[in-house]
Coordinates of C-alpha atoms in Angstrom, one line a residue:
M1 CA -20.8 4.0 15.4
K2 CA -20.9 0.3 14.6
I3 CA -18.3 -0.9 12.1
K4 CA -19.9 -2.6 9.1
N5 CA -17.0 -2.6 6.6
I6 CA -13.2 -2.6 6.8
V7 CA -10.9 -1.1 4.2
F8 CA -7.2 -2.1 4.2
D9 CA -4.2 -0.4 2.9
F10 CA -1.9 -3.0 1.1
G11 CA 1.8 -2.1 1.6
A12 CA 3.0 -2.8 5.2
V13 CA -0.5 -4.0 6.1
L14 CA -1.3 -6.9 3.8
I15 CA 1.9 -7.1 1.8
D16 CA 5.5 -6.5 3.0
W17 CA 6.9 -4.0 0.5
N18 CA 10.3 -2.4 1.3
P19 CA 12.8 -1.1 -1.3
H20 CA 15.6 -2.1 1.1
Y21 CA 15.0 -5.8 0.2
L22 CA 16.4 -5.0 -3.2
Y23 CA 18.9 -2.2 -2.6
D24 CA 20.6 -3.6 0.5
S25 CA 21.6 -6.6 -1.6
Y26 CA 22.3 -4.5 -4.7
F27 CA 24.7 -2.1 -2.9
G28 CA 26.0 -4.7 -0.4
S29 CA 25.6 -1.9 2.2
R30 CA 22.6 -0.7 4.2
S31 CA 24.1 2.8 4.5
K32 CA 24.6 3.1 0.7
A33 CA 21.0 1.9 0.2
D34 CA 19.8 4.5 2.7
E35 CA 21.7 7.2 0.8
F36 CA 20.2 6.2 -2.5
L37 CA 16.6 5.8 -1.2
S38 CA 16.7 9.1 0.7
Q39 CA 18.4 11.3 -2.0
V40 CA 17.7 9.7 -5.4
C41 CA 14.7 7.4 -5.5
D42 CA 12.9 8.6 -2.4
M43 CA 9.3 8.1 -1.3
D44 CA 8.2 11.4 -2.9
W45 CA 9.5 10.2 -6.2
N46 CA 7.8 6.8 -5.7
L47 CA 4.6 8.6 -5.1
Q48 CA 4.7 10.0 -8.6
M49 CA 4.1 6.4 -9.9
D50 CA 1.5 5.8 -7.3
A51 CA -0.3 8.8 -8.7
G52 CA -0.3 7.4 -12.2
R53 CA 2.9 8.5 -13.9
P54 CA 4.5 5.7 -15.9
F55 CA 8.0 4.5 -15.4
S56 CA 8.7 5.4 -19.0
E57 CA 8.6 9.0 -17.9
T58 CA 9.9 9.0 -14.3
I59 CA 13.0 6.7 -14.9
P60 CA 14.6 8.8 -17.6
E61 CA 13.9 12.0 -15.7
R62 CA 15.6 10.6 -12.6
V63 CA 18.5 9.3 -14.7
A64 CA 19.0 12.8 -16.2
L65 CA 19.1 14.3 -12.7
F66 CA 21.4 11.6 -11.3
P67 CA 23.4 10.0 -14.1
E68 CA 25.9 8.5 -11.8
W69 CA 23.2 6.3 -10.3
E70 CA 21.7 5.2 -13.6
E71 CA 21.9 1.5 -13.2
A72 CA 20.5 1.6 -9.6
I73 CA 17.7 3.9 -10.8
R74 CA 16.7 1.6 -13.7
I75 CA 16.4 -1.6 -11.5
Y76 CA 13.7 0.3 -9.5
E77 CA 11.5 -0.8 -12.4
T78 CA 13.2 -3.9 -13.8
R79 CA 13.8 -5.6 -10.5
W80 CA 10.8 -4.1 -8.6
Q81 CA 9.5 -7.5 -7.5
E82 CA 12.5 -8.0 -5.3
M83 CA 11.1 -5.2 -3.1
I84 CA 8.3 -7.6 -2.0
G85 CA 8.9 -9.7 1.1
G86 CA 5.7 -11.6 1.0
E87 CA 2.5 -11.4 2.9
I88 CA 2.5 -9.7 6.3
K89 CA 2.7 -12.7 8.5
G90 CA -0.7 -13.5 10.1
M91 CA -2.8 -11.2 7.9
Y92 CA -4.2 -13.9 5.7
E93 CA -5.4 -15.8 8.7
L94 CA -6.9 -12.6 10.2
L95 CA -8.7 -11.8 6.9
K96 CA -10.1 -15.3 6.8
A97 CA -11.4 -15.0 10.3
L98 CA -13.1 -11.7 9.3
T99 CA -14.6 -13.4 6.2
L100 CA -16.1 -16.1 8.4
S101 CA -17.6 -13.4 10.6
V102 CA -19.2 -12.0 7.4
M103 CA -17.4 -8.7 7.6
P104 CA -17.2 -7.0 4.2
M105 CA -13.6 -6.0 3.3
Y106 CA -12.1 -3.7 0.7
G107 CA -8.8 -2.2 -0.2
L108 CA -7.5 1.3 -0.7
T109 CA -3.8 1.5 -1.8
N110 CA -1.2 3.9 -3.1
W111 CA 0.3 1.7 -5.7
S112 CA 1.6 2.1 -9.3
R113 CA -0.8 0.8 -11.9
E114 CA 2.1 -0.9 -13.6
T115 CA 3.5 -2.8 -10.7
F116 CA 0.3 -3.8 -8.9
P117 CA -1.1 -6.4 -11.4
P118 CA 1.7 -9.0 -10.9
V119 CA 1.4 -8.5 -7.1
R120 CA -2.3 -9.1 -7.3
V121 CA -1.7 -12.4 -9.1
R122 CA 1.2 -13.5 -6.9
Y123 CA -0.7 -12.9 -3.7
A124 CA -4.2 -13.8 -5.0
R125 CA -5.2 -15.7 -1.9
I126 CA -5.0 -12.6 0.3
F127 CA -6.5 -10.2 -2.3
N128 CA -9.3 -12.7 -3.0
Q129 CA -10.6 -12.0 0.6
L130 CA -11.6 -8.5 -0.5
R131 CA -14.8 -7.6 -2.2
G132 CA -13.1 -4.9 -4.2
Y133 CA -10.3 -2.2 -4.0
V134 CA -9.2 1.1 -5.4
V135 CA -5.6 1.6 -6.6
S136 CA -4.3 5.1 -6.7
G137 CA -2.3 4.6 -9.9
E138 CA -5.5 3.8 -11.8
E139 CA -7.3 6.8 -10.3
C140 CA -4.3 9.3 -10.6
V141 CA -4.9 10.5 -7.1
V142 CA -3.2 9.4 -3.9
K143 CA -3.9 9.2 -0.2
P144 CA -4.4 11.3 1.9
N145 CA -6.2 13.4 -0.8
P146 CA -9.9 13.3 0.3
E147 CA -10.9 12.5 -3.3
I148 CA -9.5 9.0 -3.3
Y149 CA -11.5 8.0 -0.2
R150 CA -14.6 9.5 -1.8
I151 CA -14.0 7.4 -4.9
L152 CA -13.9 4.3 -2.8
M153 CA -17.0 5.2 -0.9
E154 CA -18.9 5.9 -4.1
K155 CA -17.7 2.9 -6.0
Y156 CA -18.8 0.4 -3.3
R157 CA -21.6 2.5 -1.8
L158 CA -20.0 2.6 1.7
E159 CA -21.2 4.8 4.5
P160 CA -18.0 6.6 5.8
T161 CA -19.1 6.5 9.5
E162 CA -19.7 2.8 9.3
T163 CA -16.4 2.0 7.6
L164 CA -13.0 1.3 9.3
F165 CA -9.9 2.3 7.4
V166 CA -6.6 0.5 8.3
D167 CA -3.2 2.0 7.3
D168 CA 0.3 2.0 8.6
N169 CA 0.8 5.7 7.6
M170 CA -0.7 8.1 10.1
K171 CA -1.1 10.8 7.4
N172 CA -3.5 8.4 5.6
V173 CA -5.3 7.5 8.8
L174 CA -5.9 11.2 9.5
G175 CA -7.0 11.6 5.9
A176 CA -9.7 8.9 6.3
R177 CA -10.9 10.5 9.5
N178 CA -11.1 13.9 7.8
V179 CA -13.8 12.4 5.4
G180 CA -15.7 10.9 8.2
M181 CA -14.4 7.3 8.3
Q182 CA -13.3 5.5 11.3
A183 CA -9.6 4.7 11.1
F184 CA -6.9 2.5 12.8
H185 CA -3.2 3.1 12.7
F186 CA -1.7 -0.3 11.9
Q187 CA 1.5 -1.2 13.6
S188 CA 1.2 -5.0 14.2
V189 CA -1.1 -7.9 13.4
E190 CA -1.4 -8.5 17.1
G191 CA -2.4 -5.0 17.9
F192 CA -5.0 -4.9 15.2
A193 CA -6.5 -8.2 16.2
S194 CA -6.7 -6.9 19.8
Y195 CA -8.5 -3.8 18.6
L196 CA -11.0 -5.9 16.6
E197 CA -11.7 -8.0 19.7
D198 CA -12.3 -4.8 21.7
Q199 CA -14.8 -3.7 19.1
G200 CA -16.6 -7.1 19.3
I201 CA -15.7 -7.9 15.7
L202 CA -13.5 -10.9 16.5
R203 CA -14.0 -13.2 19.4

């Protein structure tokens, strides 16, 4: 089926987000940061904010569970911007090339409704290449739940079989395929560009 639209995940596809950027420096130790991010503020906990829960609820809950880590837990909110490493190198140029080829592009991200707005402003040039996007924190549903893909399809009147979804998380890739979308597992800009060339989208 011909690809007529492309939908991008944001974190690790368009924007380099990694809690280690903050916590490796904070702890002065990669192993200590690993311990904290695997046992205290892990990805399952982060997903609660992506699903719409506010920091005003999740931070006190986590502090109550792990009082010895209180300061480190609280900077997950107050120093959140330090988890951003910038744009994924080469993606802005690739999106510009797709814009010139008149390929409609959209976004679908698991992201907190509280932390996404400043990122949207800071990296406006890359987000301005998109015709629209759906943020999980605003919808209170996260990938790979089929509902969030359907919200995107309905909002922008996209035909799933004609839409390519791009994500670094294989679970989300499979979630897109389960609702009839085409999907690509993103691992590098070069690999994705090669795929687009193979599809005849980029030359």
